[in-house]
Amino acid sequence: MTTIEKILDLQERDRRLRQLSQELTDIPARQKLVETRLQQHRDSVKQAQDALNHNLSAIKQVELDVDARQTRIRKFLDEQTKVKNNDQYRALDQEIRSLRKQIREIEEREIKLMEEGEILKARVDELKESLSREEKGVGTDVEALGDRLSQISSERGALQAERDEMAKDIDEEWLSRYDRIFRNKGDFALVPVENASSCGGCHMRLPPQSIQDVKRATAMVSCSYCGRLLYWMD
């Protein structure tokens, strides 16, 4: 196996290692998105429940208001049986009429509140069901991401060991130069000459002398534009 072939094999593993490292970086962000999605559902349930609780409190207050006025009506009715003249009787009767009118208005408001409450209750039930489904989905996603983290760690360890072993069999000068370029470029350090005339990395047209040097493969040849190492692909 030539040095070029050895470096190509090494590069393949380095690219895979870089992909795995990127995925390791991405997984926490994906986990955060999953958690955010779940929290948004929980917030929606809480907001709907708060609205329902507010509605129930308003209904309770309406009932208390009605009870208070009914108590006053009973008091005035009792007083009517004890008054001494018609003016006092009529005054109490007017109070009673006013209170009964207020009760009718309050009860109309209570009906509207109860109708709103039914809608709010249905919304809370719907969101709770959605949250339950989301929690199951999130649980599955979190488990899958955890499994993937474990797989990546295992694959990275094995691949790194294999890569280190392969590197021992490569000329130190070639390896050093390759490593430096790969770290700098992040994608390919060793690329073919494309269409017998261009760099396979930056796609710029190469000088004829560089092409001839690559064909001879007697020394390392770099692209004069991007600095990547070049090789001739038959």
Coordinates of C-alpha atoms in Angstrom, one line a residue:
M1 CA 0.0 0.0 0.0
T2 CA 1.4 3.4 -1.0
T3 CA 1.7 6.4 1.3
I4 CA -1.1 8.1 -0.6
E5 CA -3.4 5.1 0.0
K6 CA -2.5 4.9 3.6
I7 CA -3.3 8.6 4.1
L8 CA -6.6 8.3 2.2
D9 CA -7.6 5.5 4.6
L10 CA -6.5 7.7 7.5
Q11 CA -8.4 10.6 6.2
E12 CA -11.6 8.5 5.9
R13 CA -11.3 7.7 9.6
D14 CA -10.5 11.3 10.5
R15 CA -13.6 12.5 8.7
R16 CA -15.7 10.0 10.5
L17 CA -14.2 11.0 13.8
R18 CA -15.0 14.6 13.1
Q19 CA -18.6 13.7 12.2
L20 CA -18.9 11.8 15.4
S21 CA -17.5 14.7 17.4
Q22 CA -19.9 17.1 15.7
E23 CA -22.8 14.8 16.6
L24 CA -21.6 14.7 20.2
T25 CA -21.8 18.5 20.2
D26 CA -25.2 18.5 18.5
I27 CA -26.9 16.0 20.8
P28 CA -27.1 18.3 23.9
A29 CA -28.6 20.9 21.7
R30 CA -31.2 18.4 20.4
Q31 CA -31.9 17.3 24.0
K32 CA -32.4 21.0 24.9
L33 CA -34.9 21.4 22.0
V34 CA -36.8 18.3 23.2
E35 CA -36.9 19.6 26.8
T36 CA -38.0 23.1 25.6
R37 CA -40.8 21.5 23.5
L38 CA -42.0 19.6 26.6
Q39 CA -41.8 22.7 28.7
Q40 CA -43.9 24.7 26.2
H41 CA -46.6 22.1 26.5
R42 CA -46.5 22.2 30.3
D43 CA -46.7 26.0 30.2
S44 CA -49.7 25.8 27.9
V45 CA -51.4 23.4 30.3
K46 CA -50.6 25.7 33.2
Q47 CA -51.9 28.8 31.4
A48 CA -55.2 27.0 30.5
Q49 CA -55.5 25.7 34.0
D50 CA -54.9 29.2 35.5
A51 CA -57.6 30.6 33.2
L52 CA -60.0 27.8 34.3
N53 CA -59.2 28.4 38.0
H54 CA -59.8 32.1 37.5
N55 CA -63.2 31.3 35.9
L56 CA -64.2 29.0 38.8
S57 CA -63.2 31.7 41.3
A58 CA -65.4 34.2 39.4
I59 CA -68.3 31.8 39.5
K60 CA -67.8 31.2 43.2
Q61 CA -67.7 35.0 43.8
V62 CA -71.0 35.4 41.8
E63 CA -72.6 32.7 44.0
L64 CA -71.4 34.5 47.1
D65 CA -72.8 37.8 45.7
V66 CA -76.2 36.1 45.1
D67 CA -76.3 34.6 48.5
A68 CA -75.5 38.0 50.1
R69 CA -78.3 39.7 48.3
Q70 CA -80.7 36.8 49.1
T71 CA -79.8 37.2 52.7
R72 CA -80.6 40.9 52.6
I73 CA -83.9 40.1 50.8
R74 CA -84.9 37.7 53.6
K75 CA -84.0 40.4 56.1
F76 CA -86.1 43.1 54.4
L77 CA -89.0 40.7 54.0
D78 CA -88.9 40.0 57.7
E79 CA -88.7 43.7 58.4
Q80 CA -91.8 44.3 56.2
T81 CA -93.9 42.2 58.6
K82 CA -93.0 44.6 61.4
V83 CA -93.2 48.1 59.8
K84 CA -95.8 50.5 61.1
N85 CA -96.6 52.5 57.9
N86 CA -96.9 52.2 54.2
D87 CA -93.9 54.4 53.4
Q88 CA -91.6 52.1 55.3
Y89 CA -93.2 49.1 53.6
R90 CA -92.7 50.6 50.2
A91 CA -89.1 51.6 50.9
L92 CA -88.3 48.0 51.9
D93 CA -90.2 46.7 48.9
Q94 CA -88.1 49.0 46.6
E95 CA -84.9 47.6 48.2
I96 CA -86.1 44.1 47.6
R97 CA -87.0 44.8 44.0
S98 CA -83.6 46.4 43.4
L99 CA -81.8 43.4 45.0
R100 CA -83.8 40.9 42.9
K101 CA -82.9 42.8 39.8
Q102 CA -79.2 42.7 40.8
I103 CA -79.5 38.9 41.4
R104 CA -81.0 38.4 37.9
E105 CA -78.1 40.4 36.4
I106 CA -75.6 38.5 38.5
E107 CA -77.1 35.1 37.5
E108 CA -76.9 36.1 33.8
R109 CA -73.3 36.8 34.3
E110 CA -72.9 33.5 36.0
I111 CA -74.4 31.7 33.0
K112 CA -71.9 33.3 30.7
L113 CA -69.1 32.4 33.1
M114 CA -70.3 28.8 33.2
E115 CA -70.4 28.6 29.4
E116 CA -66.8 30.0 29.3
G117 CA -65.9 27.5 32.0
E118 CA -67.0 24.6 29.8
I119 CA -64.9 25.8 27.0
L120 CA -61.9 26.3 29.3
K121 CA -62.4 22.9 30.8
A122 CA -62.4 21.2 27.4
R123 CA -59.3 23.1 26.5
V124 CA -57.5 22.0 29.7
D125 CA -58.5 18.4 29.0
E126 CA -57.3 18.6 25.4
L127 CA -53.9 20.1 26.4
K128 CA -53.5 17.5 29.2
E129 CA -54.0 14.7 26.7
S130 CA -51.5 16.4 24.3
L131 CA -49.0 16.8 27.2
S132 CA -49.4 13.1 28.0
R133 CA -48.6 12.2 24.4
E134 CA -45.7 14.6 24.3
E135 CA -44.2 13.3 27.5
K136 CA -44.2 9.8 26.1
G137 CA -42.6 11.1 22.9
V138 CA -40.0 13.0 24.7
G139 CA -39.2 10.0 26.8
T140 CA -38.6 8.0 23.7
D141 CA -36.5 10.8 22.1
V142 CA -34.4 11.2 25.3
E143 CA -33.8 7.4 25.5
A144 CA -32.8 7.3 21.8
L145 CA -30.4 10.3 22.2
G146 CA -28.9 8.6 25.3
D147 CA -28.4 5.4 23.3
R148 CA -26.9 7.3 20.5
L149 CA -24.4 9.0 22.8
S150 CA -23.4 5.6 24.1
Q151 CA -23.0 4.3 20.5
I152 CA -20.9 7.3 19.5
S153 CA -18.6 7.0 22.5
S154 CA -18.0 3.3 21.6
E155 CA -17.5 3.9 17.9
R156 CA -15.2 6.9 18.6
G157 CA -13.1 4.9 20.9
A158 CA -12.7 2.0 18.5
L159 CA -12.1 4.3 15.5
Q160 CA -9.5 6.4 17.3
A161 CA -7.6 3.3 18.3
E162 CA -7.7 2.1 14.7
R163 CA -6.6 5.5 13.5
D164 CA -3.7 5.7 15.9
E165 CA -2.5 2.3 14.8
M166 CA -2.7 3.2 11.1
A167 CA -0.8 6.5 11.7
K168 CA 2.2 4.5 13.0
D169 CA 2.7 3.1 9.5
I170 CA 2.8 6.5 7.7
D171 CA 6.0 8.5 7.0
E172 CA 6.3 11.1 9.8
E173 CA 6.8 14.0 7.4
W174 CA 3.7 13.1 5.3
L175 CA 1.7 12.5 8.5
S176 CA 2.7 15.8 10.1
R177 CA 1.8 17.8 7.0
Y178 CA -1.4 15.9 6.5
D179 CA -2.5 16.5 10.2
R180 CA -1.8 20.2 10.0
I181 CA -3.8 20.7 6.8
F182 CA -6.7 18.5 8.0
R183 CA -7.0 20.5 11.2
N184 CA -6.9 23.7 9.2
K185 CA -9.4 22.7 6.5
G186 CA -11.7 20.5 8.4
D187 CA -12.9 18.5 5.4
F188 CA -10.1 17.1 3.2
A189 CA -6.3 17.4 3.5
L190 CA -5.5 15.1 0.6
V191 CA -7.5 15.5 -2.6
P192 CA -7.3 14.2 -6.2
V193 CA -6.5 16.1 -9.3
E194 CA -9.9 16.5 -11.0
N195 CA -10.3 16.3 -14.8
A196 CA -6.6 16.0 -15.1
S197 CA -6.2 19.8 -14.4
S198 CA -7.9 21.1 -11.2
C199 CA -7.6 20.8 -7.5
G200 CA -10.2 18.5 -6.0
G201 CA -10.4 20.7 -3.0
C202 CA -10.8 24.3 -4.2
H203 CA -11.4 23.4 -7.9
M204 CA -8.8 25.9 -9.1
R205 CA -6.9 25.1 -12.3
L206 CA -3.4 23.8 -11.5
P207 CA -0.1 24.8 -13.2
P208 CA 1.1 22.1 -15.7
Q209 CA 4.3 21.5 -13.6
S210 CA 2.3 20.8 -10.5
I211 CA 0.2 18.2 -12.4
Q212 CA 3.4 16.5 -13.7
D213 CA 4.8 16.5 -10.1
V214 CA 1.6 14.9 -8.8
K215 CA 1.8 12.2 -11.5
R216 CA 5.3 11.3 -10.6
A217 CA 4.4 11.0 -7.0
T218 CA 8.0 11.3 -5.9
A219 CA 7.3 14.1 -3.4
M220 CA 4.4 15.9 -1.6
V221 CA 2.7 18.3 -3.9
S222 CA 0.4 21.0 -2.6
C223 CA -2.2 23.1 -4.3
S224 CA -0.8 26.6 -4.7
Y225 CA -4.3 28.0 -4.0
C226 CA -5.7 26.1 -1.0
G227 CA -2.6 24.3 0.3
R228 CA -4.2 20.8 0.2
L229 CA -2.1 17.8 -0.7
L230 CA -2.7 16.4 -4.2
Y231 CA -2.7 12.9 -5.6
W232 CA -3.2 11.5 -9.1
M233 CA -6.3 9.3 -9.4
D234 CA -6.2 6.9 -12.4

